[in-house]
CSV table of C-alpha atoms in Angstrom, one decimal:
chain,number,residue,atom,x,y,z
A,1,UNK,CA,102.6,108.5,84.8
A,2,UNK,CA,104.5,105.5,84.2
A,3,UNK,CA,103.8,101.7,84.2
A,4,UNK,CA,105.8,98.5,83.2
A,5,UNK,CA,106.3,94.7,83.9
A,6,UNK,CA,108.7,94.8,87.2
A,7,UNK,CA,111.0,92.7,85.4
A,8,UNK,CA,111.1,95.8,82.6
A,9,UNK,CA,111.6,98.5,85.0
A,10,UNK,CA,115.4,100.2,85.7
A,11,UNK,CA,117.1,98.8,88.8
A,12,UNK,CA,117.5,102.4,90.1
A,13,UNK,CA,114.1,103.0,89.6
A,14,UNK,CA,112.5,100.0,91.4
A,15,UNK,CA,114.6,100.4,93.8
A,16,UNK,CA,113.4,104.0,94.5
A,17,UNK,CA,109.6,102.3,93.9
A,18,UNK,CA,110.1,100.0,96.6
A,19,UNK,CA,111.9,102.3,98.8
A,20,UNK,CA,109.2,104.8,98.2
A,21,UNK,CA,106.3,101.7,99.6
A,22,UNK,CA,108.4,101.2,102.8
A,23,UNK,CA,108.9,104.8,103.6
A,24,UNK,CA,104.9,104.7,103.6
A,25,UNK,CA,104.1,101.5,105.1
A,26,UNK,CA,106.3,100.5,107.3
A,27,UNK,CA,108.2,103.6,108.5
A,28,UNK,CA,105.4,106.2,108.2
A,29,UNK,CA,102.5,103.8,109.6
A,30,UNK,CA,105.0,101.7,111.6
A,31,UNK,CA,103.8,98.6,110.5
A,32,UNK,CA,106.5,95.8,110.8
A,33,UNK,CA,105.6,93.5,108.2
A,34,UNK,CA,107.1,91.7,104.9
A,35,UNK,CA,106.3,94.8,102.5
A,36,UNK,CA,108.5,92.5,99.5
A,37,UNK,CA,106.1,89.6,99.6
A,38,UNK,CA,107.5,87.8,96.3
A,39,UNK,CA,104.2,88.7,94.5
A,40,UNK,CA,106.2,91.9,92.7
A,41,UNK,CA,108.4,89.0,91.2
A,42,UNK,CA,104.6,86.9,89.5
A,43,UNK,CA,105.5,87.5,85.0
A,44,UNK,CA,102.1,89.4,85.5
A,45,UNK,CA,103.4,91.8,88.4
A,46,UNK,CA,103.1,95.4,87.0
A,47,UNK,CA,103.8,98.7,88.8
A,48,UNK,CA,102.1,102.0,87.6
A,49,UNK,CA,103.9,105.5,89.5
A,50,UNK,CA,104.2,108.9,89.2
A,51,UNK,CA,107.8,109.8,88.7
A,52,UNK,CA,109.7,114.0,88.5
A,53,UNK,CA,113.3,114.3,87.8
A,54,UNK,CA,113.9,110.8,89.2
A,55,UNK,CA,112.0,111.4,92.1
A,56,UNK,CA,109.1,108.6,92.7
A,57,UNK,CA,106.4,110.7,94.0
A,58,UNK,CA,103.4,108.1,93.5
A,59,UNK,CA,103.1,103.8,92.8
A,60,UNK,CA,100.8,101.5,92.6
A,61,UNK,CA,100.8,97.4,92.5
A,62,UNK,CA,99.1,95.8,90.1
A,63,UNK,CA,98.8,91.9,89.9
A,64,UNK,CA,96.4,89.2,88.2
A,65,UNK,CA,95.0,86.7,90.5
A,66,UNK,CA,95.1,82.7,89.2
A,67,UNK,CA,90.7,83.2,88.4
A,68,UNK,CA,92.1,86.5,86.3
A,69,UNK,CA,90.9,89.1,88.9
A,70,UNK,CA,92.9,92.1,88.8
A,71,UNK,CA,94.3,93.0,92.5
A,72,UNK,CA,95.3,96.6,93.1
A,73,UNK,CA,97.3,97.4,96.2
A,74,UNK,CA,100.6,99.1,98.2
A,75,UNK,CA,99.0,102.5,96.9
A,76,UNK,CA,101.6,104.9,98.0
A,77,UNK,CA,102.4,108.7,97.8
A,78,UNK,CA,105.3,110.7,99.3
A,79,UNK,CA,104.4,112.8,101.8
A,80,UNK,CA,106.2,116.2,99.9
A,81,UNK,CA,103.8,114.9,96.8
A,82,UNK,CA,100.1,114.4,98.9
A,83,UNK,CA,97.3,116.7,97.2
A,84,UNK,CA,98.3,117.0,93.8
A,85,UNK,CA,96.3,114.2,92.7
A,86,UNK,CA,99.1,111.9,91.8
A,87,UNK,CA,97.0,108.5,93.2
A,88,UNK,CA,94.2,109.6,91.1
A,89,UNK,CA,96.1,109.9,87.8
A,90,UNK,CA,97.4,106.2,89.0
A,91,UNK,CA,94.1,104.7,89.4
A,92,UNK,CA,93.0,106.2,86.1
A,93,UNK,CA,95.9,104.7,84.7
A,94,UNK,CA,95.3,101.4,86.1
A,95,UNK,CA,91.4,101.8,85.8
A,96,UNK,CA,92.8,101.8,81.7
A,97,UNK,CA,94.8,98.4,81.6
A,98,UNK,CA,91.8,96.6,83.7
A,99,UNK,CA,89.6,97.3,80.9
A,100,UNK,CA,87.5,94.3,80.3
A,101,UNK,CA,88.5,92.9,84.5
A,102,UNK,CA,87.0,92.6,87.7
A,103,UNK,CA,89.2,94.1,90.0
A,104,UNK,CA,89.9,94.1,93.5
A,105,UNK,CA,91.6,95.5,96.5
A,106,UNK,CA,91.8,96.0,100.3
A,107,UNK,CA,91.1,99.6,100.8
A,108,UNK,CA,92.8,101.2,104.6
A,109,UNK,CA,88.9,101.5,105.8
A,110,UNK,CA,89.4,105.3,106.1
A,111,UNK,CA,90.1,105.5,102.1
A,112,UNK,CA,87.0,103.4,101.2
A,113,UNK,CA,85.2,106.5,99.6
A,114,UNK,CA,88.1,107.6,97.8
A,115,UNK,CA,88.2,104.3,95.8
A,116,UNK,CA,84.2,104.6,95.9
A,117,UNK,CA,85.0,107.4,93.2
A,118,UNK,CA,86.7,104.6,90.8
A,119,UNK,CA,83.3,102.6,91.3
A,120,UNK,CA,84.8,100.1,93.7
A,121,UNK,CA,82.4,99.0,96.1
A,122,UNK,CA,82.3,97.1,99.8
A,123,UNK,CA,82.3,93.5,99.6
A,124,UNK,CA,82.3,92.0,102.5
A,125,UNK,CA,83.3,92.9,106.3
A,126,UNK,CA,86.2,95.4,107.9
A,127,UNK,CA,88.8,93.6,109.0
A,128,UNK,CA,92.2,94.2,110.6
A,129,UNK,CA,95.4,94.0,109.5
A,130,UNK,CA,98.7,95.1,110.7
A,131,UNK,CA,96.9,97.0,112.9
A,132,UNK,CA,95.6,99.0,110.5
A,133,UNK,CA,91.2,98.6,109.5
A,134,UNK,CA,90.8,97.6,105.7
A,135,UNK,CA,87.7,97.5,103.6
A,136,UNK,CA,87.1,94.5,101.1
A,137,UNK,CA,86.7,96.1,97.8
A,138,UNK,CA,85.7,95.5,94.2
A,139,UNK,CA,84.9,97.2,90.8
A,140,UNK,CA,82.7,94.6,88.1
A,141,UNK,CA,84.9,94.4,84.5
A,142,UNK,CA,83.9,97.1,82.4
């Protein structure tokens, strides 16, 4: 498990991060949306991912909001890599530099109880986007 400032990470390596995020997002749940939204470029953008023999298996975003919330999304796991527990060993990862923050994140609504296990809870209603039903979600600072 791996995580770095995007502005520290290898161009061969980001590029394989990013590639990984559209292979899930917009190819595998055919969602045609801007997946590079200019928020990896924010000086507090950090990326946390599972990596094998230069294979990206696993990533996570990680960003700061302007009030200092963290914000956790575009969780993403190869298909070859699903099962092995790879997101889990992100979030614990991520869970670790949070110490001390509120975080968020917009769960896919079917996930909602696997972040439930990380102590996020619902806050507020479902709502839809890119097609796709997401679950407002946040975890107090510990």
């Amino acid at each position: 498990i791996r995580d770095a400032p995007v502005r520290a990470i290898e161009p061969s390596t980001l590029y394989r991060i990013l590639a990984l995020r559209i292979d899930v997002f917009v190819v595998e749940q055919a969602c045609v949306y801007r997946e590079l939204d200019g928020r990896d470029l924010e000086p507090s953008a950090r990326l946390v991912w599972a990596e094998q023999d230069g294979t990206v298996l696993a990533t996570l975003r990680l960003l700061v909001e302007a009030d200092g919330t963290a914000r956790i999304g575009r969780v993403a796991t190869a298909v070859s890599a699903r099962g092995q527990g790879l997101a889990a060993r992100l979030m614990a990862r991520t869970l670790e530099l949070c110490t001390g923050r509120e975080i968020v994140l917009h769960a896919q609504a079917h996930l909602a109880s696997w972040y439930a296990r990380f102590g996020f809870q619902r806050h507020g209603a479902d709502f839809v986007e890119d097609g796709i039903a997401h679950t407002p979600m946040r975890r107090p600072a510990s």
